[in-house]
Amino acid sequence: MSRPIVFSGPSGTGKSTLLKKLFAEFPDKFGFSVSSTTRSPRPGEVNGREYNFVQVEQFQKMIQEGKFIEWAQFSGNYYGTAVDSVKKVIESGKVCLLDIDMQGVKAVKSSDLNARFLFIAPPSVEDLESRLRGRGTETEESISKRLAAAKGEMDFASTGVHDKIIVNDDLNRAYDEMKQFILATEK
Ligand SMILES: Nc1ncnc2c1ncn2[C@@H]1O[C@H](COP(=O)(O)OP(=O)(O)OP(=O)(O)O)[C@@H](O)[C@H]1O
């Protein structure tokens, strides 16, 4: 059974960019867990494929029972990553990748998932800010929030809880370092 690999790091540090490269190079080797949600399926969405669609009562019960690595509420609906969804990916023979925040990292650490933890750090806070601006997806308020949260993530990483910290300065160099860590993990 392969060990899940947890990606964390400040918003805008390049996690999605690195993961996208990894999926492009190894289309069948890795998988993401299917999230759970209480929102209604949209046309064409299949239960267990896009999301696990669950009733509010069931979702709340799962929260109570500690079944989620992380969960949140957006516009009146619950969304979360269940430990069981990660196990499903592992059972399918793929290496499960998780992109989660500090709270999620703590939850995975206290689960039985036996994960390995990778922290993607920005070269500097200034670089992080310019990447967030450059991405063009955030309001000023959202940028400030993400930069404040970044400080918490970096402080957390400085306590040595991750197996590896990669500075995403040059994308290809960071990618190679990440790949080396991930492929070594499988042995
Ligand atoms: N090594 C790099 N050098 C310069 N720019 C980069 C590098 N890596 C990523 N970027 C750019 O930085 C921006 C943020 O990257 P990305 O969206 O991958 O971050 P993220 O960590 O996934 O953020 P979030 O947690 O908010 O999803 C993107 O516009 C991306 O193209």
Coordinates of N, CA and C and ligand atoms in Angstrom, one line a residue:
M1 N 0.9 -1.2 0.0 CA 0.0 0.0 0.0 C 0.9 1.2 0.0
S2 N 0.6 2.2 -0.9 CA 1.5 3.3 -1.0 C 1.0 4.4 0.0
R3 N 2.0 5.1 0.5 CA 1.7 6.1 1.5 C 1.2 7.4 0.8
P4 N 0.1 8.0 1.3 CA -0.3 9.3 0.7 C 0.7 10.4 0.9
I5 N 0.7 11.3 0.0 CA 1.6 12.4 0.1 C 0.8 13.7 0.2
V6 N 1.2 14.4 1.3 CA 0.4 15.6 1.7 C 1.2 16.8 1.2
F7 N 0.6 17.6 0.4 CA 1.2 18.9 -0.1 C 0.5 20.0 0.8
S8 N 1.4 20.8 1.4 CA 0.9 22.0 2.0 C 1.8 23.2 1.8
G9 N 1.4 24.4 2.2 CA 2.2 25.5 1.9 C 1.3 26.7 1.7
P10 N 1.8 27.9 1.8 CA 0.9 29.1 1.7 C 0.2 29.1 0.3
S11 N -0.9 29.7 0.3 CA -1.7 30.0 -0.9 C -0.8 30.8 -1.8
G12 N -0.7 30.3 -3.1 CA 0.0 31.1 -4.1 C 1.5 30.7 -4.2
T13 N 1.8 29.6 -3.4 CA 3.2 29.2 -3.4 C 3.6 28.3 -4.6
G14 N 2.5 27.8 -5.3 CA 2.7 27.0 -6.5 C 2.3 25.5 -6.4
K15 N 1.5 25.1 -5.4 CA 1.2 23.7 -5.2 C 0.4 23.2 -6.4
S16 N -0.6 23.9 -6.8 CA -1.4 23.5 -8.0 C -0.6 23.4 -9.2
T17 N 0.3 24.3 -9.4 CA 1.2 24.3 -10.6 C 2.1 23.1 -10.6
L18 N 2.6 22.7 -9.4 CA 3.5 21.6 -9.3 C 2.7 20.3 -9.5
L19 N 1.5 20.2 -8.9 CA 0.7 19.0 -9.0 C 0.2 18.8 -10.5
K20 N -0.1 19.9 -11.1 CA -0.5 19.8 -12.5 C 0.6 19.2 -13.4
K21 N 1.9 19.6 -13.1 CA 3.0 19.0 -13.9 C 3.1 17.5 -13.6
L22 N 2.9 17.2 -12.3 CA 3.1 15.8 -11.9 C 2.0 14.9 -12.6
F23 N 0.8 15.4 -12.7 CA -0.3 14.6 -13.3 C 0.0 14.5 -14.8
A24 N 0.5 15.6 -15.4 CA 0.8 15.6 -16.8 C 1.9 14.5 -17.1
E25 N 2.9 14.4 -16.3 CA 4.0 13.5 -16.5 C 3.6 12.0 -16.2
F26 N 2.8 11.9 -15.1 CA 2.3 10.5 -14.7 C 0.8 10.5 -14.6
P27 N 0.1 10.3 -15.8 CA -1.3 10.5 -15.7 C -2.0 9.4 -14.9
D28 N -1.4 8.2 -14.7 CA -2.2 7.1 -14.1 C -1.6 6.7 -12.7
K29 N -0.6 7.3 -12.3 CA 0.1 6.9 -11.1 C -0.5 7.5 -9.8
F30 N -1.1 8.7 -9.9 CA -1.5 9.4 -8.7 C -3.0 9.7 -8.8
G31 N -3.6 9.9 -7.6 CA -5.0 10.2 -7.6 C -5.3 11.2 -6.5
F32 N -6.4 12.0 -6.7 CA -6.9 12.8 -5.6 C -8.1 12.1 -5.0
S33 N -8.4 12.4 -3.7 CA -9.6 11.8 -3.1 C -10.8 12.6 -3.6
V34 N -11.9 11.9 -3.6 CA -13.2 12.5 -4.0 C -13.7 13.2 -2.7
S35 N -14.0 14.5 -2.8 CA -14.5 15.3 -1.7 C -16.0 14.9 -1.5
S36 N -16.4 15.2 -0.2 CA -17.9 15.1 0.1 C -18.5 16.4 0.2
T37 N -19.8 16.5 -0.2 CA -20.5 17.8 -0.2 C -22.0 17.6 0.1
T38 N -22.6 18.6 0.7 CA -24.0 18.5 0.9 C -24.8 19.3 -0.2
R39 N -24.0 19.9 -1.2 CA -24.7 20.6 -2.2 C -25.3 19.5 -3.2
S40 N -26.3 20.0 -4.0 CA -27.0 19.0 -4.9 C -26.1 18.8 -6.1
P41 N -26.2 17.6 -6.6 CA -25.4 17.3 -7.9 C -25.9 18.2 -9.0
R42 N -25.0 18.6 -9.8 CA -25.3 19.4 -11.0 C -25.6 18.4 -12.1
P43 N -26.2 18.7 -13.2 CA -26.5 17.8 -14.3 C -25.1 17.2 -14.8
G44 N -25.1 15.9 -14.9 CA -23.9 15.2 -15.4 C -23.0 14.8 -14.3
E45 N -23.1 15.3 -13.1 CA -22.3 14.9 -12.0 C -22.7 13.6 -11.4
V46 N -21.8 12.7 -11.1 CA -22.0 11.4 -10.7 C -21.6 11.2 -9.3
N47 N -22.4 10.7 -8.4 CA -22.1 10.4 -7.0 C -20.9 9.5 -6.9
G48 N -19.8 10.0 -6.2 CA -18.6 9.2 -6.1 C -17.6 9.5 -7.1
R49 N -18.0 10.3 -8.1 CA -17.0 10.7 -9.1 C -16.6 12.2 -8.9
E50 N -17.5 13.1 -9.1 CA -17.1 14.5 -8.9 C -17.1 14.8 -7.3
Y51 N -18.1 14.3 -6.7 CA -18.2 14.4 -5.2 C -18.9 13.2 -4.7
N52 N -18.8 13.0 -3.4 CA -19.7 12.1 -2.6 C -20.8 13.0 -2.1
F53 N -22.0 12.8 -2.7 CA -23.1 13.7 -2.3 C -23.8 13.1 -1.0
V54 N -23.8 13.9 0.0 CA -24.4 13.4 1.3 C -25.4 14.4 1.9
Q55 N -26.3 13.9 2.7 CA -27.3 14.8 3.3 C -26.6 15.6 4.5
V56 N -27.2 16.7 4.8 CA -26.6 17.6 5.8 C -26.5 16.8 7.2
E57 N -27.5 16.1 7.5 CA -27.5 15.3 8.8 C -26.3 14.3 8.8
Q58 N -26.1 13.7 7.7 CA -25.1 12.7 7.6 C -23.7 13.4 7.7
F59 N -23.6 14.5 7.0 CA -22.3 15.3 7.0 C -22.0 15.7 8.4
Q60 N -23.0 16.2 9.1 CA -22.8 16.7 10.5 C -22.4 15.5 11.4
K61 N -23.0 14.4 11.2 CA -22.6 13.2 12.0 C -21.2 12.8 11.7
M62 N -20.8 12.9 10.4 CA -19.4 12.5 10.1 C -18.4 13.5 10.8
I63 N -18.8 14.8 10.9 CA -17.9 15.7 11.6 C -17.8 15.3 13.0
Q64 N -18.9 15.0 13.6 CA -18.9 14.6 15.1 C -18.0 13.4 15.3
E65 N -18.1 12.5 14.3 CA -17.3 11.2 14.5 C -15.9 11.3 14.0
G66 N -15.5 12.6 13.6 CA -14.1 12.8 13.2 C -13.7 12.1 11.9
K67 N -14.6 12.0 11.0 CA -14.3 11.3 9.8 C -13.7 12.2 8.7
F68 N -13.6 13.5 9.0 CA -13.0 14.4 8.0 C -11.5 14.8 8.3
I69 N -10.7 14.9 7.3 CA -9.4 15.4 7.4 C -9.6 17.0 7.5
E70 N -10.4 17.5 6.7 CA -10.8 18.9 6.7 C -12.2 19.1 6.2
W71 N -12.8 20.1 6.7 CA -14.2 20.4 6.1 C -14.4 21.9 6.3
A72 N -15.3 22.4 5.5 CA -15.6 23.8 5.5 C -17.0 24.0 5.0
Q73 N -17.6 25.2 5.3 CA -18.9 25.6 4.7 C -18.7 26.7 3.8
F74 N -19.2 26.6 2.6 CA -19.2 27.7 1.6 C -20.6 27.9 1.1
S75 N -21.0 29.1 1.0 CA -22.4 29.5 0.6 C -23.5 28.4 1.0
G76 N -23.5 28.1 2.2 CA -24.6 27.3 2.8 C -24.4 25.8 2.6
N77 N -23.3 25.4 2.0 CA -23.1 23.9 1.8 C -21.8 23.5 2.5
Y78 N -21.8 22.3 2.9 CA -20.6 21.7 3.5 C -19.8 21.0 2.5
Y79 N -18.4 21.1 2.6 CA -17.5 20.4 1.8 C -16.4 19.8 2.7
G80 N -15.9 18.6 2.3 CA -14.9 18.0 3.2 C -14.2 16.9 2.5
T81 N -13.0 16.6 3.1 CA -12.2 15.4 2.6 C -12.3 14.4 3.7
A82 N -12.9 13.3 3.4 CA -13.0 12.2 4.4 C -11.8 11.2 4.3
V83 N -11.5 10.8 5.5 CA -10.3 9.8 5.6 C -10.6 8.6 4.7
D84 N -11.9 8.2 4.7 CA -12.3 7.0 3.9 C -12.1 7.2 2.4
S85 N -12.2 8.5 1.9 CA -12.0 8.7 0.5 C -10.6 8.6 0.1
V86 N -9.7 9.0 1.0 CA -8.3 8.8 0.8 C -7.9 7.3 0.7
K87 N -8.5 6.6 1.6 CA -8.3 5.1 1.7 C -8.7 4.4 0.4
K88 N -9.8 4.9 -0.2 CA -10.3 4.4 -1.5 C -9.3 4.5 -2.6
V89 N -8.6 5.7 -2.6 CA -7.6 5.9 -3.7 C -6.4 5.0 -3.5
I90 N -6.0 4.8 -2.2 CA -4.9 3.9 -1.9 C -5.3 2.5 -2.3
E91 N -6.5 2.1 -2.0 CA -6.9 0.7 -2.3 C -7.0 0.5 -3.9
S92 N -7.2 1.6 -4.6 CA -7.2 1.5 -6.1 C -5.8 1.3 -6.7
G93 N -4.8 1.4 -5.8 CA -3.4 1.1 -6.3 C -2.7 2.4 -6.7
K94 N -3.4 3.6 -6.5 CA -2.7 4.8 -6.8 C -2.1 5.5 -5.6
V95 N -1.2 6.4 -5.8 CA -0.6 7.1 -4.7 C -1.6 8.3 -4.5
C96 N -2.1 8.4 -3.3 CA -3.0 9.5 -3.1 C -2.3 10.8 -2.7
L97 N -2.6 11.9 -3.4 CA -2.1 13.2 -3.2 C -3.1 14.1 -2.5
L98 N -2.7 14.8 -1.5 CA -3.6 15.7 -0.8 C -3.0 17.1 -0.8
D99 N -3.9 18.1 -1.1 CA -3.4 19.5 -1.1 C -4.3 20.1 0.0
I100 N -3.7 20.3 1.2 CA -4.5 20.7 2.4 C -3.7 21.8 3.2
D101 N -4.4 22.4 4.1 CA -3.7 23.5 4.9 C -3.2 22.9 6.2
M102 N -2.7 23.7 7.1 CA -2.1 23.4 8.3 C -3.0 22.5 9.2
Q103 N -4.3 22.9 9.3 CA -5.2 22.1 10.1 C -5.3 20.7 9.6
G104 N -5.4 20.7 8.2 CA -5.5 19.4 7.6 C -4.3 18.5 7.8
V105 N -3.1 19.1 7.8 CA -1.9 18.4 8.1 C -1.9 17.8 9.5
K106 N -2.4 18.6 10.4 CA -2.5 18.1 11.8 C -3.5 16.9 11.9
A107 N -4.6 17.0 11.1 CA -5.6 15.9 11.2 C -5.0 14.7 10.5
V108 N -4.3 14.8 9.4 CA -3.7 13.6 8.8 C -2.6 13.0 9.7
K109 N -1.9 13.9 10.4 CA -0.9 13.3 11.3 C -1.5 12.5 12.4
S110 N -2.7 12.9 12.8 CA -3.3 12.1 13.9 C -4.2 11.0 13.4
S111 N -4.2 10.8 12.1 CA -5.0 9.7 11.5 C -4.0 8.5 11.4
D112 N -4.6 7.4 10.8 CA -3.8 6.2 10.6 C -3.3 6.1 9.1
L113 N -3.3 7.3 8.4 CA -3.0 7.2 7.0 C -1.5 7.0 6.7
N114 N -0.7 7.2 7.6 CA 0.8 7.0 7.4 C 1.3 7.8 6.2
A115 N 1.0 9.0 6.2 CA 1.3 9.9 5.1 C 2.8 10.4 5.2
R116 N 3.2 11.0 4.1 CA 4.5 11.8 4.1 C 4.1 13.2 3.8
F117 N 4.9 14.1 4.4 CA 4.5 15.5 4.3 C 5.5 16.4 3.6
L118 N 5.0 17.1 2.6 CA 5.8 18.0 1.8 C 5.3 19.4 2.0
F119 N 6.3 20.3 2.2 CA 5.9 21.7 2.4 C 6.5 22.5 1.2
I120 N 5.6 23.2 0.5 CA 6.1 24.0 -0.6 C 6.2 25.5 -0.1
A121 N 7.4 26.0 -0.1 CA 7.6 27.3 0.5 C 7.9 28.3 -0.7
P122 N 7.5 29.5 -0.5 CA 7.8 30.6 -1.5 C 9.2 31.0 -1.3
P123 N 9.9 31.6 -2.3 CA 11.3 32.1 -2.1 C 11.3 33.2 -1.1
S124 N 10.2 34.0 -1.0 CA 10.1 35.1 -0.1 C 8.6 35.5 0.0
V125 N 8.3 36.2 1.1 CA 6.9 36.7 1.2 C 6.6 37.7 0.0
E126 N 7.6 38.4 -0.4 CA 7.4 39.4 -1.5 C 7.0 38.6 -2.8
D127 N 7.8 37.5 -3.0 CA 7.5 36.7 -4.2 C 6.0 36.1 -4.1
L128 N 5.7 35.7 -2.9 CA 4.4 35.1 -2.7 C 3.3 36.1 -3.1
E129 N 3.5 37.3 -2.6 CA 2.5 38.4 -2.8 C 2.4 38.7 -4.3
S130 N 3.5 38.7 -5.0 CA 3.5 39.0 -6.4 C 2.9 37.9 -7.2
R131 N 3.0 36.6 -6.7 CA 2.4 35.5 -7.4 C 0.9 35.5 -7.2
L132 N 0.5 35.9 -6.0 CA -1.0 36.0 -5.8 C -1.6 37.0 -6.6
R133 N -0.9 38.2 -6.7 CA -1.4 39.3 -7.6 C -1.4 38.9 -9.0
G134 N -0.3 38.2 -9.4 CA -0.1 37.8 -10.8 C -1.1 36.8 -11.3
R135 N -1.6 36.0 -10.3 CA -2.6 35.0 -10.7 C -3.9 35.6 -11.1
G136 N -4.1 36.8 -10.6 CA -5.3 37.5 -11.0 C -6.6 37.0 -10.5
T137 N -6.6 36.1 -9.5 CA -7.8 35.5 -9.0 C -8.3 36.1 -7.7
E138 N -7.5 36.9 -7.1 CA -7.9 37.4 -5.7 C -8.2 38.8 -5.6
T139 N -9.1 39.2 -4.7 CA -9.3 40.6 -4.3 C -8.2 41.0 -3.4
E140 N -8.1 42.3 -3.1 CA -7.1 42.8 -2.2 C -7.3 42.2 -0.8
E141 N -8.6 42.1 -0.4 CA -8.9 41.5 0.9 C -8.4 40.1 1.0
S142 N -8.7 39.4 -0.1 CA -8.3 37.9 -0.1 C -6.8 37.8 -0.1
I143 N -6.1 38.7 -0.8 CA -4.6 38.7 -0.8 C -4.1 38.9 0.6
S144 N -4.7 39.9 1.3 CA -4.2 40.2 2.7 C -4.5 39.0 3.6
K145 N -5.6 38.3 3.5 CA -6.0 37.2 4.3 C -5.0 36.0 4.0
R146 N -4.7 35.8 2.7 CA -3.8 34.7 2.4 C -2.4 35.0 2.9
L147 N -1.9 36.2 2.8 CA -0.6 36.6 3.3 C -0.5 36.4 4.9
A148 N -1.6 36.7 5.5 CA -1.6 36.5 7.0 C -1.6 35.0 7.3
A149 N -2.3 34.3 6.6 CA -2.4 32.8 6.8 C -1.0 32.2 6.5
A150 N -0.3 32.8 5.5 CA 1.0 32.3 5.0 C 2.0 32.3 6.2
K151 N 1.9 33.4 7.0 CA 2.8 33.5 8.1 C 2.6 32.3 9.1
G152 N 1.4 32.0 9.3 CA 1.0 30.8 10.2 C 1.6 29.5 9.6
E153 N 1.4 29.4 8.3 CA 1.9 28.1 7.6 C 3.4 28.0 7.7
M154 N 4.1 29.2 7.5 CA 5.6 29.2 7.6 C 6.1 28.9 9.0
D155 N 5.4 29.5 10.0 CA 5.8 29.2 11.4 C 5.7 27.8 11.7
F156 N 4.5 27.2 11.2 CA 4.3 25.8 11.4 C 5.4 24.9 10.8
A157 N 5.7 25.3 9.6 CA 6.8 24.5 8.9 C 8.1 24.6 9.6
S158 N 8.4 25.8 10.2 CA 9.7 25.9 10.9 C 9.8 25.1 12.1
T159 N 8.7 24.4 12.6 CA 8.8 23.5 13.7 C 9.3 22.1 13.3
G160 N 9.5 22.0 12.0 CA 10.0 20.7 11.6 C 9.1 19.5 11.5
V161 N 7.8 19.8 11.3 CA 6.8 18.8 11.2 C 6.7 18.1 9.8
H162 N 7.3 18.7 8.8 CA 7.2 18.1 7.5 C 8.4 17.2 7.2
D163 N 8.3 16.3 6.3 CA 9.4 15.4 5.9 C 10.3 16.1 5.0
K164 N 9.8 17.1 4.2 CA 10.6 17.8 3.3 C 10.0 19.2 3.0
I165 N 10.9 20.2 2.9 CA 10.5 21.5 2.5 C 11.2 21.8 1.2
I166 N 10.4 22.2 0.2 CA 10.9 22.6 -1.1 C 10.6 24.0 -1.3
V167 N 11.6 24.8 -1.7 CA 11.4 26.2 -2.0 C 11.1 26.3 -3.5
N168 N 10.0 26.8 -3.8 CA 9.6 26.8 -5.2 C 10.1 28.2 -5.8
D169 N 11.4 28.2 -6.1 CA 12.0 29.3 -6.7 C 11.9 29.2 -8.2
D170 N 12.8 28.3 -8.8 CA 12.7 28.0 -10.2 C 11.8 26.8 -10.3
L171 N 10.8 26.9 -11.1 CA 9.7 25.9 -11.2 C 10.3 24.5 -11.5
N172 N 11.1 24.4 -12.6 CA 11.6 23.1 -13.0 C 12.5 22.5 -12.0
R173 N 13.3 23.3 -11.3 CA 14.2 22.8 -10.3 C 13.4 22.2 -9.1
A174 N 12.4 23.0 -8.7 CA 11.5 22.6 -7.6 C 10.8 21.3 -7.9
Y175 N 10.3 21.3 -9.2 CA 9.6 20.1 -9.7 C 10.5 18.8 -9.6
D176 N 11.7 19.0 -10.0 CA 12.6 17.8 -9.9 C 12.9 17.3 -8.5
E177 N 13.0 18.3 -7.6 CA 13.2 18.0 -6.2 C 12.0 17.3 -5.6
M178 N 10.9 17.8 -6.0 CA 9.6 17.2 -5.5 C 9.4 15.8 -6.1
K179 N 9.7 15.6 -7.3 CA 9.6 14.3 -8.0 C 10.5 13.3 -7.3
Q180 N 11.7 13.7 -7.0 CA 12.6 12.8 -6.3 C 12.1 12.3 -5.0
F181 N 11.5 13.3 -4.3 CA 11.0 12.9 -2.9 C 9.8 12.0 -3.1
I182 N 8.9 12.3 -4.1 CA 7.7 11.5 -4.2 C 8.0 10.1 -4.7
L183 N 8.9 9.9 -5.7 CA 9.2 8.6 -6.2 C 10.0 7.8 -5.2
A184 N 10.8 8.4 -4.4 CA 11.5 7.7 -3.3 C 10.6 7.2 -2.3
T185 N 9.5 7.9 -2.1 CA 8.5 7.6 -1.1 C 7.8 6.2 -1.3
E186 N 7.7 5.9 -2.6 CA 7.0 4.7 -3.0 C 7.7 3.4 -2.6
K187 N 9.0 3.5 -2.4 CA 9.7 2.2 -2.2 C 9.5 1.7 -0.8
Ligands
LIG1 N1 8.3 28.7 -9.5 C1 7.5 29.7 -9.9 N2 8.0 30.8 -10.3 C2 7.1 31.8 -10.6 N3 5.8 31.8 -10.6 C3 5.2 30.6 -10.2 C4 6.0 29.5 -9.8 N4 5.2 28.5 -9.4 C5 4.0 28.9 -9.6 N5 3.9 30.2 -10.0 C6 2.8 31.1 -10.3 O1 2.3 31.5 -9.0 C7 0.8 31.6 -9.0 C8 0.3 30.7 -7.8 O2 0.5 29.4 -8.1 P1 -0.6 28.2 -7.7 O3 -1.9 28.7 -8.1 O4 0.0 26.9 -8.2 O5 -0.5 28.3 -6.1 P2 -1.2 27.4 -5.0 O6 -0.1 27.1 -4.0 O7 -1.8 26.2 -5.6 O8 -2.3 28.3 -4.4 P3 -3.7 27.9 -3.6 O9 -3.3 27.3 -2.4 O10 -4.3 29.3 -3.4 O11 -4.4 27.1 -4.6 C9 0.4 31.1 -10.3 O12 0.0 32.2 -11.1 C10 1.6 30.3 -10.9 O13 1.6 30.4 -12.3

